[in-house]
Amino acid sequence: MLLFPLFSIFSLCSSNPPMVIFPPMFGSVLYGTITNLQTSHWFCPKNLKDSWIWETDQYLISPITDCLADYLKCGWNYTTNRPDSRNESYIYTIDFGGDGGIRYLDRGIFGYHLVHDMDGFLEYFEARGYKVREDVFGAPYDWRLSPIGIEQYYIDVKKLIEECYEQTGKKQTLFGYSGGCFSMHYFLTRKVTQEWKDKYIDHIILVGPSYGGAVSAWLCLWSGMSWFPGTESEPMVKFLRSIPTLYSHVPNYVIHKDMPAIIGPNGETYTHAQARQIFYDQGKVDDIENRMIYEFAEKDVLSQDLADPGVDAYLIFNSILPTNVGLNFSEGFDKMPTTIIGEGDIVLSKESLYYGCKNWKSGHSVVCRDYREQNETLNHGTILKVDEVLQDIYENMVNDSWRQLKGNFVIEGINDKKKKKPI
């Protein structure tokens, strides 16, 4: 939701290359107006007006987390035939174009924040002369619905980029982290033309792009365990099983077509496309609207090839950490599965991370920065906290030398151990 006209967010032109930030999954502040909602507990207000919901400090404490789950639970919109918020909940982001919706997720107490988001990243660039709303812009989104249920967001992002271009006379670099890369990729491949991209986009930077999905989404569906430790209550499980981003992040069928998704009790193997029916048969997705969301995600993204975005791209990841790449039910479908271990960034498979590097062949530069380090800090969740990574991103923004690598290349290693080779 835009809280002010887009033309008002820009200040004086800057010499820095401008950048739009697409934050990670769970990485956008969500406000909401709640009207006569049937809640799980008496202490959860049934009505709220323009209230900070995700992630205000009061909702960090169980069982008040159940109120959060009630407010954010999703459903099916029978008018638009798309996933959406429930009728009683109007959920929206704040400070579009600024940093208020992406720097921290909580309000903070006396300047101290418990729930960090893009603050470290922003501070690194601010120390090098970048200024919010001058040459760095936040593009928060409703991560619950991303990427398949945020149609207005794509309209707003397009307008933001056009306004910035007109104001600065410079093409934009789009920066995405994790789930933000998924929303960005969806936008570039579904919502704008090649002519538009040629005019307005300089290049994209994708850090740990999640568009290939992850086995952790299946584990969340199967076990009922929350993505948030210590919050495995029934309302929280129902909330997580209702959000479209969970189903959109099931491992992509095309990317992982040569890998077994599930091993059954008798050693039989199932493909990624066959997995949904197993979840249905075992009662793991039994709500009719959740099934509609799963099948919509399957048709819209899971069964689709990962299209070339049609712009120069710089991808950053670490592909050699132990990563869950499948589920093994050798003890039976009535037991918790063990995981099949492969390589990746702990969350995303190596096949997913490298897919764009190997398959985007439209003539643009596609360079993949794979650190290939057995270093736990270079994992999916903490990679942006590593100084060398932030330095790489900054150098990519201000120095075009990487584009001299025409075609598809990978840069392996870190610091003085770097080596470049074509893919």
XYZ file of C-alpha atoms in Angstrom:
423
model
C 0.000 0.000 0.000
C 1.362 3.444 -0.908
C 1.033 5.885 1.959
C 2.135 8.892 -0.097
C 2.548 9.775 -3.785
C 5.574 8.153 -5.370
C 6.817 11.441 -6.786
C 7.368 12.730 -3.254
C 9.878 10.087 -2.184
C 12.830 11.343 -4.193
C 15.281 13.963 -3.075
C 18.233 15.471 -4.891
C 20.038 13.373 -7.487
C 22.999 11.341 -6.272
C 26.220 10.251 -7.940
C 25.743 6.702 -6.632
C 24.183 4.073 -8.894
C 20.593 3.807 -7.612
C 19.278 0.566 -6.138
C 15.865 -0.878 -5.260
C 15.866 -3.461 -2.442
C 13.580 -6.502 -2.519
C 13.813 -7.830 1.070
C 13.688 -11.538 2.032
C 10.708 -13.666 2.997
C 9.345 -12.417 6.353
C 11.453 -9.274 5.760
C 8.735 -6.629 5.323
C 6.811 -4.907 8.107
C 3.083 -5.629 7.854
C 0.330 -3.371 9.160
C -3.309 -4.344 9.311
C -6.896 -3.363 9.910
C -8.884 -6.227 11.443
C -12.690 -6.191 11.482
C -14.851 -8.578 13.539
C -12.399 -11.460 13.188
C -13.111 -14.715 15.010
C -9.891 -15.228 16.985
C -8.388 -18.239 18.757
C -8.303 -16.653 22.231
C -10.328 -14.138 24.201
C -7.284 -11.921 24.672
C -6.778 -11.423 20.912
C -8.537 -8.215 19.816
C -11.169 -8.858 17.172
C -10.822 -5.346 15.775
C -7.696 -3.315 15.005
C -7.195 -0.117 13.047
C -3.964 0.441 11.094
C -1.916 -1.526 13.629
C 1.654 -2.799 13.398
C 1.234 -6.579 13.205
C 4.447 -8.040 11.807
C 6.557 -8.062 13.848
C 5.625 -5.979 16.876
C 7.256 -6.946 20.170
C 4.050 -8.042 21.899
C 3.548 -10.815 19.333
C 6.925 -12.381 20.117
C 5.562 -13.940 23.307
C 3.548 -17.168 23.332
C 0.543 -17.566 23.418
C 0.064 -14.030 22.074
C 1.768 -15.287 18.914
C -1.572 -16.995 18.224
C -3.152 -13.553 17.735
C -0.541 -12.832 15.076
C -1.385 -16.132 13.373
C -5.103 -15.285 13.349
C -4.529 -11.879 11.786
C -2.144 -13.085 9.069
C -3.889 -16.314 8.049
C -4.692 -16.420 4.330
C -7.475 -17.907 2.243
C -8.915 -18.064 -1.247
C -10.532 -15.066 -2.935
C -13.455 -16.484 -4.919
C -13.912 -13.194 -6.781
C -10.383 -12.888 -8.171
C -9.702 -16.638 -8.084
C -6.383 -15.992 -6.395
C -5.016 -16.427 -2.870
C -5.559 -13.437 -0.613
C -5.995 -12.234 2.960
C -9.190 -13.275 4.694
C -12.179 -10.945 4.340
C -11.836 -9.690 7.920
C -8.147 -8.778 7.521
C -6.701 -5.945 5.469
C -2.908 -6.357 5.548
C -0.464 -3.930 3.934
C 3.159 -2.781 3.927
C 4.476 0.637 4.953
C 6.976 3.254 3.770
C 7.158 2.083 0.167
C 10.311 3.549 -1.356
C 11.845 4.199 2.067
C 13.446 2.037 4.737
C 10.738 1.990 7.420
C 9.304 -1.272 6.138
C 12.593 -3.151 5.731
C 15.258 -1.843 8.145
C 13.808 -3.449 11.303
C 10.694 -5.557 11.753
C 9.825 -4.321 15.248
C 9.130 -0.822 16.533
C 12.029 -0.927 18.954
C 12.321 0.291 22.525
C 14.423 3.408 23.194
C 16.204 2.849 19.897
C 16.951 -0.825 20.595
C 15.504 -3.424 18.233
C 14.935 -7.127 18.790
C 14.011 -8.103 15.230
C 16.623 -7.067 12.698
C 16.087 -7.109 8.957
C 18.049 -5.136 6.341
C 19.635 -2.745 8.862
C 23.189 -4.093 8.514
C 23.004 -3.981 4.727
C 21.645 -0.435 4.715
C 24.227 0.765 7.227
C 27.044 -0.634 5.078
C 25.858 1.332 2.046
C 25.033 4.456 4.043
C 28.610 4.485 5.346
C 29.684 4.701 1.693
C 27.485 7.641 0.802
C 24.147 6.069 -0.056
C 20.996 7.779 1.200
C 17.525 6.324 1.604
C 15.050 7.711 -0.945
C 17.900 9.359 -2.819
C 19.766 6.416 -4.305
C 18.540 3.425 -2.310
C 14.858 2.533 -2.165
C 12.988 -0.129 -0.239
C 10.311 -2.218 -1.927
C 8.564 -4.098 0.909
C 5.898 -6.624 -0.051
C 3.318 -8.854 1.602
C 5.589 -11.883 1.957
C 2.657 -14.151 2.895
C 1.252 -13.901 -0.627
C 4.495 -13.622 -2.581
C 5.026 -14.067 -5.430
C 1.636 -15.264 -6.690
C -0.788 -12.977 -4.844
C 0.746 -9.484 -4.877
C -0.554 -7.999 -8.132
C -0.783 -4.412 -6.841
C 2.792 -4.650 -5.590
C 4.095 -5.260 -9.092
C 2.237 -2.188 -10.329
C 3.761 -0.117 -7.507
C 7.307 -1.411 -8.128
C 7.059 -0.592 -11.819
C 5.931 2.927 -10.996
C 8.686 3.345 -8.398
C 11.398 2.374 -10.883
C 9.991 4.673 -13.562
C 9.781 7.607 -11.142
C 13.350 7.056 -9.989
C 14.611 6.906 -13.554
C 12.862 10.159 -14.432
C 14.214 11.836 -11.310
C 17.825 10.637 -11.551
C 18.273 9.916 -15.228
C 19.829 6.581 -14.259
C 18.804 2.989 -14.721
C 18.064 1.038 -11.562
C 19.911 -1.910 -10.098
C 17.478 -4.319 -8.455
C 18.858 -6.063 -5.367
C 17.118 -9.110 -3.954
C 17.804 -11.440 -1.063
C 16.218 -14.903 -0.744
C 12.443 -14.571 -1.208
C 12.910 -11.036 -2.514
C 14.638 -12.553 -5.547
C 11.509 -14.621 -6.209
C 9.274 -11.533 -6.252
C 11.795 -9.659 -8.381
C 12.100 -12.511 -10.890
C 8.306 -12.843 -11.117
C 8.060 -9.109 -11.788
C 10.729 -9.095 -14.499
C 9.485 -12.188 -16.317
C 5.704 -11.674 -16.013
C 4.886 -7.988 -15.523
C 7.101 -5.890 -17.824
C 8.293 -6.031 -21.425
C 11.839 -6.419 -22.685
C 11.665 -2.868 -24.037
C 10.795 -1.620 -20.547
C 13.668 -3.571 -18.962
C 16.135 -2.249 -21.536
C 15.133 1.308 -20.658
C 14.887 1.172 -16.872
C 17.020 -1.696 -15.500
C 20.797 -1.610 -15.283
C 21.236 -5.090 -13.792
C 20.061 -7.323 -10.969
C 21.870 -8.735 -7.930
C 20.445 -11.955 -6.493
C 21.722 -13.218 -3.131
C 20.577 -16.734 -2.251
C 17.630 -16.587 -4.680
C 14.797 -18.796 -3.419
C 12.804 -19.114 -6.650
C 13.763 -22.803 -6.932
C 12.087 -23.683 -3.646
C 13.326 -25.646 -0.646
C 12.677 -28.950 1.126
C 12.082 -26.951 4.322
C 8.679 -25.972 2.868
C 7.733 -29.650 2.658
C 8.998 -30.302 6.180
C 6.845 -27.461 7.493
C 3.803 -28.908 5.746
C 4.478 -32.480 6.819
C 5.360 -32.039 10.460
C 3.308 -29.025 11.414
C 6.488 -27.580 12.872
C 6.737 -23.838 12.543
C 9.364 -21.895 10.642
C 9.565 -19.928 13.907
C 11.068 -22.006 16.762
C 8.881 -22.271 19.846
C 5.647 -21.326 18.078
C 4.167 -24.695 17.117
C 0.658 -23.931 18.393
C -2.374 -24.982 16.363
C -3.200 -21.399 15.216
C 0.402 -20.868 14.108
C 0.460 -24.138 12.162
C -2.855 -23.235 10.490
C -1.452 -19.831 9.577
C 1.726 -21.244 8.049
C -0.205 -23.875 6.102
C -2.403 -21.133 4.643
C 0.224 -18.793 3.221
C 0.850 -18.933 -0.532
C 4.580 -18.307 -0.148
C 4.911 -21.709 1.564
C 3.425 -23.533 -1.427
C 5.327 -21.340 -3.894
C 8.543 -22.419 -2.160
C 7.993 -26.149 -2.618
C 10.955 -27.335 -4.765
C 10.429 -26.374 -8.402
C 9.532 -29.350 -10.601
C 11.606 -28.272 -13.620
C 14.770 -27.314 -11.766
C 14.791 -30.553 -9.776
C 13.421 -32.874 -12.462
C 16.481 -35.165 -12.379
C 16.450 -35.569 -8.599
C 14.239 -37.888 -6.525
C 11.921 -35.830 -4.351
C 10.641 -38.526 -2.017
C 11.684 -42.097 -1.240
C 8.744 -44.201 -0.094
C 8.520 -47.002 2.506
C 9.338 -49.703 -0.064
C 12.193 -47.827 -1.699
C 10.008 -46.409 -4.459
C 10.868 -42.922 -5.666
C 8.505 -40.055 -6.375
C 9.142 -36.996 -8.511
C 8.566 -33.459 -7.316
C 5.385 -33.289 -9.384
C 4.065 -36.424 -7.634
C 4.758 -35.136 -4.130
C 1.596 -33.038 -3.802
C -0.650 -36.096 -3.978
C 1.335 -37.772 -1.195
C 0.735 -34.749 1.026
C -2.972 -34.935 0.185
C -3.203 -38.691 0.757
C -1.479 -38.430 4.130
C -3.773 -35.626 5.314
C -1.065 -32.982 5.482
C -2.981 -30.537 3.289
C -6.638 -31.246 3.993
C -8.152 -27.746 4.051
C -9.930 -27.117 0.747
C -8.680 -23.530 0.379
C -5.109 -24.567 1.174
C -5.384 -27.165 -1.588
C -6.614 -24.482 -3.972
C -3.593 -22.348 -3.069
C -1.191 -25.293 -3.518
C -2.643 -26.111 -6.943
C -2.567 -22.455 -7.990
C 1.111 -22.248 -6.987
C 1.789 -25.485 -8.857
C 0.266 -24.152 -12.060
C 1.711 -20.648 -11.755
C 5.288 -21.278 -10.590
C 6.190 -24.817 -9.486
C 5.657 -26.454 -12.871
C 7.162 -23.538 -14.794
C 10.696 -23.202 -16.083
C 12.717 -20.400 -14.493
C 12.622 -17.900 -17.330
C 15.570 -15.732 -18.284
C 14.943 -12.292 -16.719
C 16.385 -10.555 -19.786
C 18.890 -8.344 -17.934
C 22.495 -8.595 -16.772
C 22.572 -10.634 -13.576
C 25.038 -11.145 -10.725
C 24.183 -14.049 -8.412
C 25.779 -14.617 -4.994
C 25.696 -17.828 -2.941
C 27.716 -20.591 -1.275
C 26.877 -23.952 -2.826
C 28.869 -26.593 -0.915
C 27.158 -26.765 2.481
C 25.110 -29.820 3.554
C 21.532 -29.171 2.408
C 18.235 -31.063 2.527
C 17.305 -32.003 -1.037
C 14.607 -34.656 -0.501
C 12.599 -36.717 1.995
C 13.111 -40.396 2.884
C 10.098 -42.275 4.287
C 11.821 -45.651 4.587
C 10.262 -46.056 8.064
C 6.782 -45.430 6.710
C 4.557 -42.481 5.887
C 3.292 -42.565 9.464
C 6.755 -41.551 10.733
C 8.765 -38.370 10.380
C 11.012 -38.651 7.329
C 14.757 -38.412 7.325
C 16.213 -35.971 4.842
C 18.272 -36.723 1.763
C 21.420 -34.610 1.981
C 23.060 -32.918 -0.976
C 24.920 -29.668 -1.568
C 23.591 -26.141 -1.382
C 23.509 -23.181 1.004
C 21.824 -25.161 3.854
C 18.351 -24.146 2.615
C 18.510 -24.114 -1.206
C 19.917 -26.882 -3.378
C 22.980 -26.400 -5.549
C 20.819 -27.236 -8.577
C 18.503 -24.356 -7.726
C 21.302 -21.888 -7.044
C 23.054 -22.678 -10.336
C 19.979 -22.927 -12.545
C 20.085 -19.341 -13.769
C 23.845 -19.489 -14.226
C 23.515 -22.432 -16.589
C 20.245 -21.711 -18.364
C 19.852 -17.960 -18.861
C 21.246 -17.556 -22.364
C 19.635 -14.432 -23.796
C 22.963 -12.730 -24.469
C 23.190 -10.801 -21.205
C 26.053 -11.190 -18.747
C 25.214 -13.785 -16.097
C 27.932 -14.067 -13.448
C 27.614 -16.351 -10.444
C 29.690 -15.651 -7.344
C 29.991 -19.003 -5.562
C 32.141 -18.746 -2.434
C 32.490 -22.535 -2.136
C 33.549 -22.287 1.497
C 32.871 -24.767 4.301
C 31.999 -21.783 6.450
C 28.708 -21.819 8.356
C 28.478 -18.021 8.366
C 28.238 -18.152 4.578
C 24.923 -19.985 4.748
C 21.583 -18.886 3.357
C 20.380 -17.126 6.486
C 23.528 -15.234 7.479
C 25.387 -14.586 4.226
C 24.492 -10.868 4.273
C 26.208 -10.492 7.648
C 29.619 -11.313 6.132
C 31.766 -8.269 5.321
C 33.315 -9.864 2.226
C 29.839 -10.400 0.794
C 28.781 -6.814 1.431
C 32.024 -5.658 -0.166
C 31.311 -7.807 -3.230
C 27.848 -6.293 -3.564
C 29.126 -2.742 -3.195
C 31.903 -3.289 -5.745
C 29.365 -4.781 -8.123
C 27.255 -1.635 -7.765
C 30.041 0.867 -8.432
C 32.339 -1.101 -10.763
C 31.257 -2.557 -14.096
C 34.339 -4.746 -14.607
C 32.358 -7.935 -13.931
C 30.425 -7.341 -17.151
C 33.605 -7.904 -19.127
C 32.888 -11.596 -18.523
C 30.637 -11.947 -21.548
C 28.153 -14.790 -21.384
C 27.765 -17.114 -18.397
C 30.598 -17.267 -15.854
C 31.202 -18.430 -12.311
C 33.656 -16.796 -9.912
C 34.629 -19.339 -7.270
C 36.343 -18.853 -3.927
C 36.759 -15.869 -1.657
C 39.330 -13.069 -1.493
C 42.723 -14.132 -2.888
C 41.413 -17.613 -3.781
C 39.104 -16.337 -6.508
C 39.085 -18.048 -9.885
C 36.903 -17.371 -12.903
C 35.634 -19.878 -15.438
C 32.888 -20.049 -18.050
C 29.858 -22.221 -17.362
